[in-house]
Tab-separated table of C-alpha atoms and ligand atoms in Angstrom:
chain	number	residue	atom	x	y	z
A	1350	MET	CA	-10.873	7.990	-9.024
A	1351	VAL	CA	-7.916	9.024	-6.943
A	1352	CYS	CA	-7.273	12.728	-6.592
A	1353	ALA	CA	-3.872	13.493	-8.013
A	1354	GLU	CA	-3.432	16.362	-5.589
A	1355	GLN	CA	-3.568	14.418	-2.357
A	1356	ALA	CA	-0.024	15.578	-1.882
A	1357	VAL	CA	1.373	17.903	0.717
A	1358	GLY	CA	0.668	21.602	0.628
A	1359	LEU	CA	-2.668	21.656	-1.105
A	1360	VAL	CA	-5.134	22.184	1.687
A	1361	ALA	CA	-7.092	25.357	1.064
A	1362	PRO	CA	-7.279	27.770	3.985
A	1363	LEU	CA	-10.570	27.248	5.778
A	1364	SER	CA	-12.320	30.527	5.956
A	1365	GLY	CA	-13.367	31.660	9.388
A	1366	VAL	CA	-10.944	29.360	11.211
A	1367	ALA	CA	-7.967	30.851	12.985
A	1368	GLU	CA	-4.688	29.047	12.479
A	1369	PRO	CA	-3.414	28.031	15.894
A	1370	THR	CA	-1.141	30.455	17.659
A	1371	SER	CA	2.121	29.187	19.097
A	1372	HIS	CA	0.875	29.033	22.684
A	1373	GLN	CA	-1.725	26.481	21.660
A	1374	VAL	CA	0.814	24.151	20.206
A	1375	GLY	CA	0.862	20.845	22.013
A	1376	LEU	CA	-1.997	21.723	24.299
A	1377	VAL	CA	-5.422	20.249	24.163
A	1378	LEU	CA	-7.847	22.939	25.187
A	1379	GLY	CA	-10.585	20.943	26.846
A	1380	ARG	CA	-13.961	22.048	28.132
A	1381	GLY	CA	-13.254	20.229	31.358
A	1382	ALA	CA	-12.871	16.545	31.905
A	1383	ASP	CA	-16.581	15.951	32.181
A	1384	MET	CA	-17.587	17.515	28.891
A	1385	ALA	CA	-15.894	17.691	25.549
A	1386	LEU	CA	-16.981	18.427	22.010
A	1387	ILE	CA	-15.963	15.435	19.923
A	1388	VAL	CA	-16.239	14.828	16.202
A	1389	GLN	CA	-16.558	11.074	15.633
A	1390	LYS	CA	-16.115	9.721	12.131
A	1391	TYR	CA	-17.184	6.188	11.215
A	1392	GLY	CA	-15.853	4.550	8.060
A	1393	GLY	CA	-17.496	2.202	5.581
A	1394	THR	CA	-16.691	-1.017	7.440
A	1395	SER	CA	-17.971	0.440	10.723
A	1396	VAL	CA	-21.348	1.192	9.124
A	1397	GLY	CA	-21.182	-1.943	6.956
A	1398	ASP	CA	-24.707	-3.205	7.632
A	1399	VAL	CA	-27.748	-2.501	9.765
A	1400	GLU	CA	-26.424	-4.431	12.733
A	1401	ARG	CA	-23.140	-2.516	12.662
A	1402	ILE	CA	-24.936	0.807	12.328
A	1403	GLN	CA	-26.842	-0.137	15.475
A	1404	ARG	CA	-23.553	-0.872	17.230
A	1405	VAL	CA	-22.183	2.487	16.090
A	1406	ALA	CA	-25.354	4.132	17.459
A	1407	ARG	CA	-24.693	2.478	20.835
A	1408	ARG	CA	-21.103	3.700	20.751
A	1409	VAL	CA	-22.170	7.291	20.015
A	1410	ALA	CA	-24.816	6.968	22.723
A	1411	THR	CA	-22.142	5.928	25.237
A	1412	SER	CA	-20.186	9.129	24.504
A	1413	LEU	CA	-23.340	11.223	24.849
A	1414	GLU	CA	-24.291	9.490	28.088
A	1415	SER	CA	-20.874	10.235	29.559
A	1416	GLY	CA	-21.653	13.915	29.068
A	1417	HIS	CA	-19.870	14.702	25.811
A	1418	GLN	CA	-21.262	16.580	22.871
A	1419	VAL	CA	-20.788	14.677	19.637
A	1420	ILE	CA	-20.967	15.555	15.974
A	1421	VAL	CA	-20.935	12.352	13.934
A	1422	VAL	CA	-19.563	12.065	10.400
A	1423	VAL	CA	-20.227	8.933	8.363
A	1424	SER	CA	-18.917	7.277	5.245
A	1425	ALA	CA	-21.146	5.278	2.968
A	1426	ILE	CA	-21.888	1.635	3.821
A	1427	GLY	CA	-18.718	-0.290	2.859
A	1428	GLY	CA	-18.605	-1.083	-0.864
A	1429	GLU	CA	-21.512	1.244	-1.678
A	1430	THR	CA	-19.407	4.003	-3.259
A	1431	ASP	CA	-17.692	1.399	-5.470
A	1432	ARG	CA	-21.083	0.027	-6.477
A	1433	LEU	CA	-22.378	3.489	-7.416
A	1434	ASP	CA	-19.157	4.258	-9.271
A	1435	ALA	CA	-19.531	1.085	-11.327
A	1436	LEU	CA	-23.119	2.025	-12.202
A	1437	GLY	CA	-21.977	5.415	-13.480
A	1438	ARG	CA	-19.270	3.810	-15.586
A	1439	GLN	CA	-21.850	1.592	-17.236
A	1440	MET	CA	-23.649	4.697	-18.480
A	1441	ALA	CA	-20.674	6.367	-20.140
A	1442	VAL	CA	-16.988	5.811	-20.805
A	1443	HIS	CA	-16.235	9.261	-19.433
A	1444	PRO	CA	-19.180	9.994	-17.182
A	1445	ASP	CA	-19.950	13.629	-16.441
A	1446	ALA	CA	-18.082	14.666	-13.279
A	1447	GLN	CA	-21.000	16.602	-11.791
A	1448	GLU	CA	-23.358	13.676	-12.257
A	1449	MET	CA	-20.781	11.263	-10.846
A	1450	ASP	CA	-20.675	13.444	-7.734
A	1451	ALA	CA	-24.480	13.470	-7.524
A	1452	LEU	CA	-24.373	9.685	-7.792
A	1453	LEU	CA	-21.482	8.930	-5.416
A	1454	ALA	CA	-22.709	11.325	-2.723
A	1455	ALA	CA	-25.878	9.236	-2.415
A	1456	GLY	CA	-24.045	6.618	-0.339
A	1457	GLU	CA	-23.521	8.955	2.595
A	1458	GLN	CA	-27.133	10.163	2.428
A	1459	ILE	CA	-28.228	6.613	3.198
A	1460	SER	CA	-25.792	5.923	6.048
A	1461	SER	CA	-26.366	9.290	7.756
A	1462	ALA	CA	-30.135	8.781	7.773
A	1463	LEU	CA	-29.817	5.219	9.072
A	1464	LEU	CA	-27.491	6.224	11.892
A	1465	ALA	CA	-29.757	9.121	12.909
A	1466	MET	CA	-32.595	6.575	13.132
A	1467	GLY	CA	-30.356	4.239	15.123
A	1468	LEU	CA	-29.706	6.982	17.686
A	1469	MET	CA	-33.411	7.793	17.906
A	1470	ALA	CA	-34.176	4.134	18.521
A	1471	LEU	CA	-31.928	4.394	21.594
A	1472	GLY	CA	-33.883	7.374	22.872
A	1473	HIS	CA	-31.448	10.073	21.701
A	1474	ARG	CA	-32.370	13.014	19.537
A	1475	ALA	CA	-30.443	13.133	16.269
A	1476	ARG	CA	-30.677	14.609	12.785
A	1477	SER	CA	-28.888	13.817	9.532
A	1478	TYR	CA	-27.174	16.626	7.611
A	1479	LEU	CA	-26.226	16.613	3.944
A	1480	ALA	CA	-23.612	19.092	2.709
A	1481	HIS	CA	-26.189	21.567	1.383
A	1482	GLN	CA	-28.074	21.512	4.659
A	1483	ILE	CA	-25.073	22.711	6.681
A	1484	PRO	CA	-23.841	24.110	4.215
A	1485	MET	CA	-20.351	22.766	3.636
A	1486	HIS	CA	-18.895	24.893	0.836
A	1487	THR	CA	-16.222	23.569	-1.523
A	1488	ASP	CA	-14.603	24.692	-4.742
A	1489	ALA	CA	-16.019	23.364	-8.012
A	1490	GLN	CA	-13.376	20.729	-8.715
A	1491	HIS	CA	-15.803	17.871	-9.052
A	1492	GLN	CA	-14.606	14.488	-7.705
A	1493	CYS	CA	-11.640	16.197	-5.992
A	1494	ALA	CA	-13.235	19.230	-4.395
A	1495	ARG	CA	-11.611	21.102	-1.539
A	1496	ILE	CA	-13.515	22.377	1.471
A	1497	GLU	CA	-13.501	26.161	1.697
A	1498	LYS	CA	-15.970	27.085	4.407
A	1499	ILE	CA	-18.298	25.308	6.787
A	1500	GLU	CA	-21.217	27.144	8.364
A	1501	THR	CA	-21.257	26.137	11.984
A	1502	ALA	CA	-24.381	27.891	13.292
A	1503	PRO	CA	-26.979	25.237	12.337
A	1504	LEU	CA	-24.822	22.356	13.573
A	1505	MET	CA	-23.892	24.024	16.843
A	1506	ALA	CA	-27.490	25.090	17.473
A	1507	SER	CA	-28.468	21.478	17.004
A	1508	VAL	CA	-25.750	20.319	19.412
A	1509	ALA	CA	-26.788	22.927	21.967
A	1510	ALA	CA	-30.411	21.759	21.705
A	1511	GLY	CA	-29.327	18.201	22.430
A	1512	VAL	CA	-29.924	16.967	18.879
A	1513	THR	CA	-26.839	15.090	17.676
A	1514	PRO	CA	-25.951	15.942	14.067
A	1515	VAL	CA	-25.041	13.017	11.813
A	1516	VAL	CA	-23.164	14.567	8.903
A	1517	ALA	CA	-22.807	12.897	5.512
A	1518	GLY	CA	-19.061	12.808	4.878
A	1519	PHE	CA	-17.273	13.081	1.526
A	1520	GLN	CA	-19.730	15.566	-0.013
A	1521	GLY	CA	-19.819	19.312	-0.446
A	1522	LEU	CA	-21.663	22.127	-2.156
A	1523	SER	CA	-20.141	24.237	-4.928
A	1524	GLU	CA	-20.873	27.928	-5.360
A	1525	ALA	CA	-23.066	27.007	-8.303
A	1526	GLY	CA	-25.165	24.941	-5.919
A	1527	ARG	CA	-24.017	21.566	-7.245
A	1528	ILE	CA	-23.068	18.523	-5.156
A	1529	THR	CA	-19.303	17.917	-5.065
A	1530	THR	CA	-17.211	15.113	-3.551
A	1531	LEU	CA	-13.796	15.331	-1.941
A	1532	GLY	CA	-12.102	12.357	-3.623
A	1533	ARG	CA	-12.209	8.731	-2.513
A	1534	GLY	CA	-11.639	8.325	1.201
A	1535	GLY	CA	-12.604	11.975	1.689
A	1536	SER	CA	-14.907	11.618	4.661
A	1537	ASP	CA	-11.834	11.671	6.952
A	1538	THR	CA	-11.241	15.151	5.587
A	1539	THR	CA	-14.883	16.146	6.208
A	1540	ALA	CA	-14.449	15.133	9.852
A	1541	VAL	CA	-11.174	16.970	10.407
A	1542	ALA	CA	-12.310	20.144	8.644
A	1543	LEU	CA	-15.465	20.102	10.725
A	1544	ALA	CA	-13.478	19.555	13.915
A	1545	ALA	CA	-11.222	22.496	13.027
A	1546	THR	CA	-14.176	24.746	12.291
A	1547	VAL	CA	-16.112	24.004	15.488
A	1548	ALA	CA	-12.868	23.900	17.535
A	1549	ALA	CA	-13.608	20.370	18.710
A	1550	ASP	CA	-11.548	18.965	21.563
A	1551	GLU	CA	-10.806	15.874	19.537
A	1552	CYS	CA	-11.522	14.373	16.160
A	1553	GLN	CA	-11.858	10.593	16.422
A	1554	ILE	CA	-11.496	8.496	13.309
A	1555	CYS	CA	-13.244	5.259	14.271
A	1556	THR	CA	-12.232	2.494	11.917
A	1557	ASP	CA	-11.481	-1.198	11.484
A	1558	VAL	CA	-7.918	-0.962	12.825
A	1559	ASP	CA	-7.162	-0.018	16.417
A	1560	GLY	CA	-4.518	2.579	15.634
A	1561	VAL	CA	-1.389	3.401	13.681
A	1562	TYR	CA	1.294	0.719	13.805
A	1563	THR	CA	5.079	0.771	13.535
A	1564	ALA	CA	4.617	-1.340	10.387
A	1565	ASP	CA	1.852	-3.255	8.673
A	1566	PRO	CA	0.974	-5.989	11.227
A	1567	ARG	CA	0.158	-8.344	8.352
A	1568	ILE	CA	3.842	-8.274	7.418
A	1569	VAL	CA	5.581	-7.716	10.738
A	1570	ARG	CA	4.325	-9.926	13.533
A	1571	ASN	CA	5.702	-7.816	16.375
A	1572	ALA	CA	4.541	-4.471	14.942
A	1573	ARG	CA	3.287	-2.244	17.753
A	1574	ARG	CA	0.477	0.232	17.978
A	1575	LEU	CA	1.873	3.710	18.507
A	1576	ALA	CA	0.325	5.639	21.382
A	1577	ARG	CA	1.264	8.918	19.694
A	1578	ILE	CA	2.688	10.105	16.433
A	1579	THR	CA	3.221	13.614	15.048
A	1580	PHE	CA	1.194	15.107	12.199
A	1581	GLU	CA	4.297	15.294	10.060
A	1582	GLU	CA	5.129	11.629	10.519
A	1583	MET	CA	1.537	10.628	9.894
A	1584	LEU	CA	1.436	12.738	6.749
A	1585	GLU	CA	4.576	11.026	5.456
A	1586	LEU	CA	3.183	7.610	6.336
A	1587	ALA	CA	-0.176	8.402	4.697
A	1588	SER	CA	1.513	9.693	1.540
A	1589	LEU	CA	3.950	6.770	1.501
A	1590	GLY	CA	1.253	4.174	1.300
A	1591	SER	CA	-0.167	3.593	4.794
A	1592	LYS	CA	-3.911	3.580	4.126
A	1593	VAL	CA	-5.135	4.452	7.584
A	1594	LEU	CA	-5.973	8.099	6.905
A	1595	HIS	CA	-6.729	10.255	3.895
A	1596	PRO	CA	-3.533	12.362	3.509
A	1597	ARG	CA	-5.449	15.594	3.151
A	1598	SER	CA	-7.190	15.019	6.482
A	1599	VAL	CA	-3.817	14.757	8.238
A	1600	GLU	CA	-2.641	17.919	6.594
A	1601	PHE	CA	-5.762	19.737	7.752
A	1602	ALA	CA	-5.335	18.431	11.269
A	1603	GLY	CA	-1.713	19.618	11.353
A	1604	LYS	CA	-2.485	23.018	9.946
A	1605	TYR	CA	-5.291	23.722	12.403
A	1606	ASN	CA	-3.858	21.727	15.298
A	1607	VAL	CA	-6.866	19.443	15.606
A	1608	PRO	CA	-6.065	16.590	17.998
A	1609	LEU	CA	-6.767	13.580	15.839
A	1610	ARG	CA	-7.192	10.053	17.166
A	1611	VAL	CA	-7.400	6.847	15.154
A	1612	LEU	CA	-9.173	4.090	17.044
A	1613	SER	CA	-11.185	0.964	16.565
A	1614	THR	CA	-14.953	1.237	16.322
A	1615	PHE	CA	-15.636	-2.078	17.976
A	1616	LYS	CA	-12.611	-2.844	20.170
A	1617	PRO	CA	-11.974	-0.792	23.293
A	1618	GLY	CA	-8.651	1.068	23.416
A	1619	GLU	CA	-6.924	4.417	23.262
A	1620	GLY	CA	-5.919	4.135	19.605
A	1621	THR	CA	-3.201	6.465	18.306
A	1622	LEU	CA	-3.216	10.187	19.016
A	1623	ILE	CA	-1.773	12.352	16.247
A	1624	THR	CA	-0.439	15.596	17.641
A	1625	MET	CA	2.024	18.419	17.400
A	1626	GLU	CA	5.582	17.650	18.247
A	1627	ASN	CA	6.606	18.829	21.681
A	1628	GLU	CA	9.738	18.754	23.744
A	1629	LEU	CA	8.275	16.431	26.336
A	1630	MET	CA	7.479	13.849	23.759
A	1631	GLU	CA	9.494	10.691	23.548
A	1632	GLU	CA	11.066	10.932	20.112
A	1633	PRO	CA	12.234	7.692	18.610
A	1634	ILE	CA	14.581	8.216	15.675
A	1635	VAL	CA	12.300	6.141	13.489
A	1636	SER	CA	8.595	5.826	14.289
A	1637	GLY	CA	7.473	3.557	11.511
A	1638	VAL	CA	8.191	1.660	8.323
A	1639	ALA	CA	5.908	2.238	5.334
A	1640	TYR	CA	5.760	0.602	1.929
A	1641	ALA	CA	4.133	1.044	-1.448
A	1642	ARG	CA	3.910	-1.999	-3.627
A	1643	ASN	CA	2.424	-0.660	-6.840
A	1644	GLU	CA	5.399	1.225	-8.227
A	1645	ALA	CA	7.245	1.163	-11.526
A	1646	LYS	CA	10.473	2.732	-12.717
A	1647	ILE	CA	11.458	4.003	-16.114
A	1648	THR	CA	14.998	4.704	-17.344
A	1649	MET	CA	16.082	6.641	-20.354
A	1650	SER	CA	19.757	5.920	-20.742
A	1651	GLY	CA	22.357	7.796	-22.727
A	1652	VAL	CA	20.570	11.117	-22.794
A	1653	PRO	CA	22.613	14.215	-23.699
A	1654	ASP	CA	23.870	16.065	-20.611
A	1655	VAL	CA	22.588	19.481	-21.671
A	1656	PRO	CA	20.048	21.943	-20.272
A	1657	GLY	CA	16.393	21.159	-20.959
A	1658	VAL	CA	16.596	17.367	-21.062
A	1659	ALA	CA	14.830	16.737	-17.727
A	1660	SER	CA	12.032	19.036	-18.801
A	1661	LYS	CA	11.670	17.228	-22.150
A	1662	ILE	CA	11.367	13.876	-20.359
A	1663	ILE	CA	9.215	14.768	-17.353
A	1664	GLY	CA	7.191	17.526	-19.093
A	1665	PRO	CA	4.983	15.225	-21.193
A	1666	VAL	CA	4.496	12.867	-18.232
A	1667	GLY	CA	3.255	15.688	-16.011
A	1668	ARG	CA	0.997	17.054	-18.748
A	1669	ALA	CA	-0.603	13.607	-19.001
A	1670	GLN	CA	-1.496	13.966	-15.264
A	1671	ILE	CA	0.822	11.094	-14.358
A	1672	GLU	CA	2.368	11.540	-10.947
A	1673	VAL	CA	6.139	11.159	-10.815
A	1674	ASP	CA	7.688	10.261	-7.478
A	1675	MET	CA	11.455	9.716	-7.255
A	1676	ILE	CA	13.789	11.106	-9.896
A	1677	VAL	CA	17.473	10.238	-10.231
A	1678	GLN	CA	19.972	11.366	-12.837
A	1679	ASN	CA	23.507	10.046	-12.666
A	1680	THR	CA	26.613	12.074	-13.447
A	1681	ALA	CA	27.404	12.176	-17.081
A	1682	ALA	CA	30.282	10.281	-18.645
A	1683	ASP	CA	31.153	11.237	-22.248
A	1684	GLY	CA	28.467	13.913	-22.133
A	1685	LEU	CA	25.742	11.281	-21.671
A	1686	ALA	CA	23.640	10.582	-18.571
A	1687	ASP	CA	20.986	8.092	-17.440
A	1688	PHE	CA	17.673	9.454	-16.253
A	1689	THR	CA	15.437	7.290	-14.041
A	1690	PHE	CA	12.142	8.030	-12.319
A	1691	THR	CA	9.220	6.200	-10.728
A	1692	VAL	CA	5.478	6.329	-11.420
A	1693	GLY	CA	2.516	4.354	-10.130
A	1694	ARG	CA	2.345	0.882	-11.703
A	1695	LYS	CA	-1.018	1.663	-13.322
A	1696	ASP	CA	0.686	4.443	-15.324
A	1697	TYR	CA	3.663	2.344	-16.426
A	1698	ASP	CA	2.532	1.410	-19.949
A	1699	ALA	CA	1.174	4.859	-20.721
A	1700	THR	CA	4.425	6.492	-19.577
A	1701	LEU	CA	6.571	4.204	-21.726
A	1702	GLU	CA	4.361	4.973	-24.750
A	1703	LEU	CA	4.622	8.706	-24.107
A	1704	LEU	CA	8.393	8.588	-23.893
A	1705	LYS	CA	9.145	6.532	-27.002
A	1706	PRO	CA	9.036	9.578	-29.307
A	1707	VAL	CA	10.974	11.635	-26.731
A	1708	CYS	CA	13.682	8.954	-26.641
A	1709	ASP	CA	13.968	9.146	-30.433
A	1710	SER	CA	14.007	12.918	-30.587
A	1711	LEU	CA	16.754	13.109	-27.921
A	1712	SER	CA	18.701	10.341	-29.696
A	1713	ALA	CA	18.929	8.646	-26.325
A	1714	ARG	CA	20.507	5.186	-26.199
A	1715	ALA	CA	17.546	3.246	-24.777
A	1716	LEU	CA	14.257	3.388	-22.945
A	1717	SER	CA	13.671	0.651	-20.410
A	1718	GLY	CA	11.629	-0.007	-17.322
A	1719	ASP	CA	10.638	-2.337	-14.546
A	1720	ASN	CA	7.134	-2.577	-13.138
A	1721	ARG	CA	7.998	-5.035	-10.374
A	1722	ILE	CA	9.500	-2.651	-7.875
A	1723	ALA	CA	8.377	-1.456	-4.464
A	1724	LYS	CA	9.236	1.461	-2.228
A	1725	VAL	CA	10.123	0.990	1.428
A	1726	SER	CA	10.517	3.960	3.748
A	1727	VAL	CA	11.431	4.720	7.335
A	1728	VAL	CA	9.858	7.806	8.910
A	1729	GLY	CA	10.612	9.668	12.113
A	1730	VAL	CA	10.916	13.238	13.385
A	1731	GLY	CA	13.844	12.110	15.524
A	1732	MET	CA	15.932	11.882	12.327
A	1733	ARG	CA	16.313	15.632	12.368
A	1734	SER	CA	18.657	15.407	15.303
A	1735	HIS	CA	20.317	12.069	14.589
A	1736	ALA	CA	22.861	11.224	11.950
A	1737	GLY	CA	23.341	7.779	10.503
A	1738	VAL	CA	19.771	6.747	9.749
A	1739	ALA	CA	20.449	6.166	6.064
A	1740	ALA	CA	23.613	4.210	6.909
A	1741	ARG	CA	21.713	1.971	9.302
A	1742	LEU	CA	19.065	1.363	6.638
A	1743	PHE	CA	21.708	0.487	4.039
A	1744	ASP	CA	23.402	-1.889	6.503
A	1745	ALA	CA	20.106	-3.679	7.072
A	1746	MET	CA	19.530	-4.055	3.324
A	1747	ALA	CA	23.118	-5.260	2.835
A	1748	ALA	CA	22.755	-7.857	5.592
A	1749	GLU	CA	19.775	-9.331	3.727
A	1750	ASN	CA	21.520	-9.037	0.379
A	1751	ILE	CA	18.773	-6.780	-0.968
A	1752	ASN	CA	19.858	-4.544	-3.805
A	1753	ILE	CA	18.862	-0.887	-3.455
A	1754	GLN	CA	17.857	0.526	-6.823
A	1755	MET	CA	17.017	4.120	-5.923
A	1756	ILE	CA	17.200	6.285	-2.814
A	1757	SER	CA	15.452	9.452	-1.762
A	1758	THR	CA	15.473	11.334	1.509
A	1759	SER	CA	13.687	14.204	3.187
A	1760	GLU	CA	14.109	15.743	6.612
A	1761	ILE	CA	12.084	13.003	8.317
A	1762	LYS	CA	12.194	10.027	5.955
A	1763	VAL	CA	14.475	7.799	3.918
A	1764	SER	CA	12.975	5.780	1.059
A	1765	VAL	CA	14.518	3.087	-1.086
A	1766	VAL	CA	13.283	1.270	-4.163
A	1767	VAL	CA	13.832	-2.486	-4.166
A	1768	ASP	CA	12.720	-5.463	-6.223
A	1769	GLU	CA	9.131	-6.223	-5.270
A	1770	ARG	CA	10.110	-9.780	-4.320
A	1771	TYR	CA	12.074	-8.447	-1.335
A	1772	LEU	CA	9.450	-6.029	-0.082
A	1773	GLU	CA	8.341	-8.036	2.933
A	1774	LEU	CA	11.852	-9.008	3.910
A	1775	ALA	CA	12.935	-5.365	3.636
A	1776	VAL	CA	10.068	-4.153	5.825
A	1777	ARG	CA	10.764	-6.791	8.488
A	1778	SER	CA	14.497	-6.198	8.559
A	1779	LEU	CA	14.087	-2.420	8.870
A	1780	HIS	CA	11.517	-2.862	11.617
A	1781	SER	CA	14.025	-4.822	13.652
A	1782	ALA	CA	17.100	-2.765	12.639
A	1783	PHE	CA	15.458	0.320	14.133
A	1784	GLY	CA	14.274	-1.528	17.239
A	1785	LEU	CA	10.613	-0.889	16.508
A	1786	GLY	CA	9.445	-4.154	18.030
A	1787	GLU	CA	10.643	-3.048	21.478
A	1788	PRO	CA	8.472	-0.811	23.654
A	1789	SER	CA	9.812	2.755	23.758
A	1790	ALA	CA	11.225	4.212	26.994
A	1791	GLY	CA	8.031	6.222	27.585
A	1792	GLU	CA	5.878	3.126	27.285
A	1793	ARG	CA	8.133	1.113	29.591
A	1794	GLU	CA	7.726	3.788	32.238
A	1795	GLY	CA	3.985	3.862	31.737
A	1796	SER	CA	3.838	7.077	29.777
A	1797	PRO	CA	1.069	9.386	30.990
A	1798	LEU	CA	0.474	10.206	27.344
A	1799	ALA	CA	-0.529	6.698	26.383
B	577	LIG	N1	-17.530	6.721	0.737
B	577	LIG	C1	-16.417	7.398	0.156
B	577	LIG	C2	-15.429	6.402	-0.413
B	577	LIG	O1	-15.682	5.209	-0.382
B	577	LIG	C3	-15.742	8.324	1.116
B	577	LIG	C4	-15.054	7.646	2.286
B	577	LIG	O2	-15.276	6.478	2.542
B	577	LIG	O3	-14.291	8.321	2.986
B	577	LIG	O4	-14.416	6.803	-0.912
B	578	MG	MG1	-12.002	5.753	4.531
């Protein structure tokens, strides 16, 4: 299940954690170069089997041996949450949400215990922690719960005593004492919320990619790893389809100014640091190109141009919990307008079904759709101070003869909908139109930030 509310603006305030004051912005408040408090999160691929868990244990041990304090957060062994989910779905068509949470949370219980054992085998003291043992309090929205408060005393006492906590990600505890989960991919959010609460110097998301790239390297051969990116850009990229981080974790990190680093578990490297914007930072106009393949668009043409029509069309879609992304209505001619919007491809058929009666009741001319579209976006904080980004994007699409079907913009992004067949071409041409294959000025000069 995918939480519908992974969108911007829905992170609950963490109780007991001060929002950063302006003087902290852009600074990393370290405990001195020789000792830092680091939250390290390892994803499903990183803890994919016993041998990998042993490698992760060695990696954590290396951080401990260089004098750092570490709190580890783990995901379930790769594929395990899917396996448990499938088991639950064999028991019932609509399995009980509380029992699904009890079932799915089991994956992280296994990996946290195994990693604690792995650390012990290397001569380090360690202890696994499930959500109720911390406790990590959430609301009661099962399968999509939000973290409300994390008790830090037991974890920090453990750290201070030299016993490294290995926290089961993704799970929480409701007020009623039930196990909750944060939505698929939610252990990133566990790690960031924990880092915010204990005021960690850095939250490291250790994963199977070595950082955030200017575009998907599987599509663009000369895509580059970004040394830094801002929270806002990362949030746009995460929401626009880049799968590197759980969007809610980025939002948390931005809100509480947690320095967040994405890096490879098994390859050495600095990864990508996600930080506040600051004046010293090299600001390319566009930092990255993102895409989402699984989109569909629906058009109701010839709708009356009178108040209430948009609400009659989008209302039933929203009530069916279907997420609508872009919406475009053209100017009316003869008192009639065309209304077009996009939904996820999985919701295409259901949305068309829902709107058939609406089309009849509005006496609209026709209801049509296309479920072979894709969305391509360019993102960058530098857009705020530069004009002409949209024009450059349109030029690039024109040069490749790619028809733009819909357009939407925000302060730091421009998105277009194109025929799915041209997705890869569009991504590649935008990557080169915005010069993303070239090293930035900061990198050429050997940026101290890299
Ligand atoms: N194990 C959970 C999942 O597969 C949580 C996570 O990996 O972040 O969604
Ligand atoms: Mg994940």
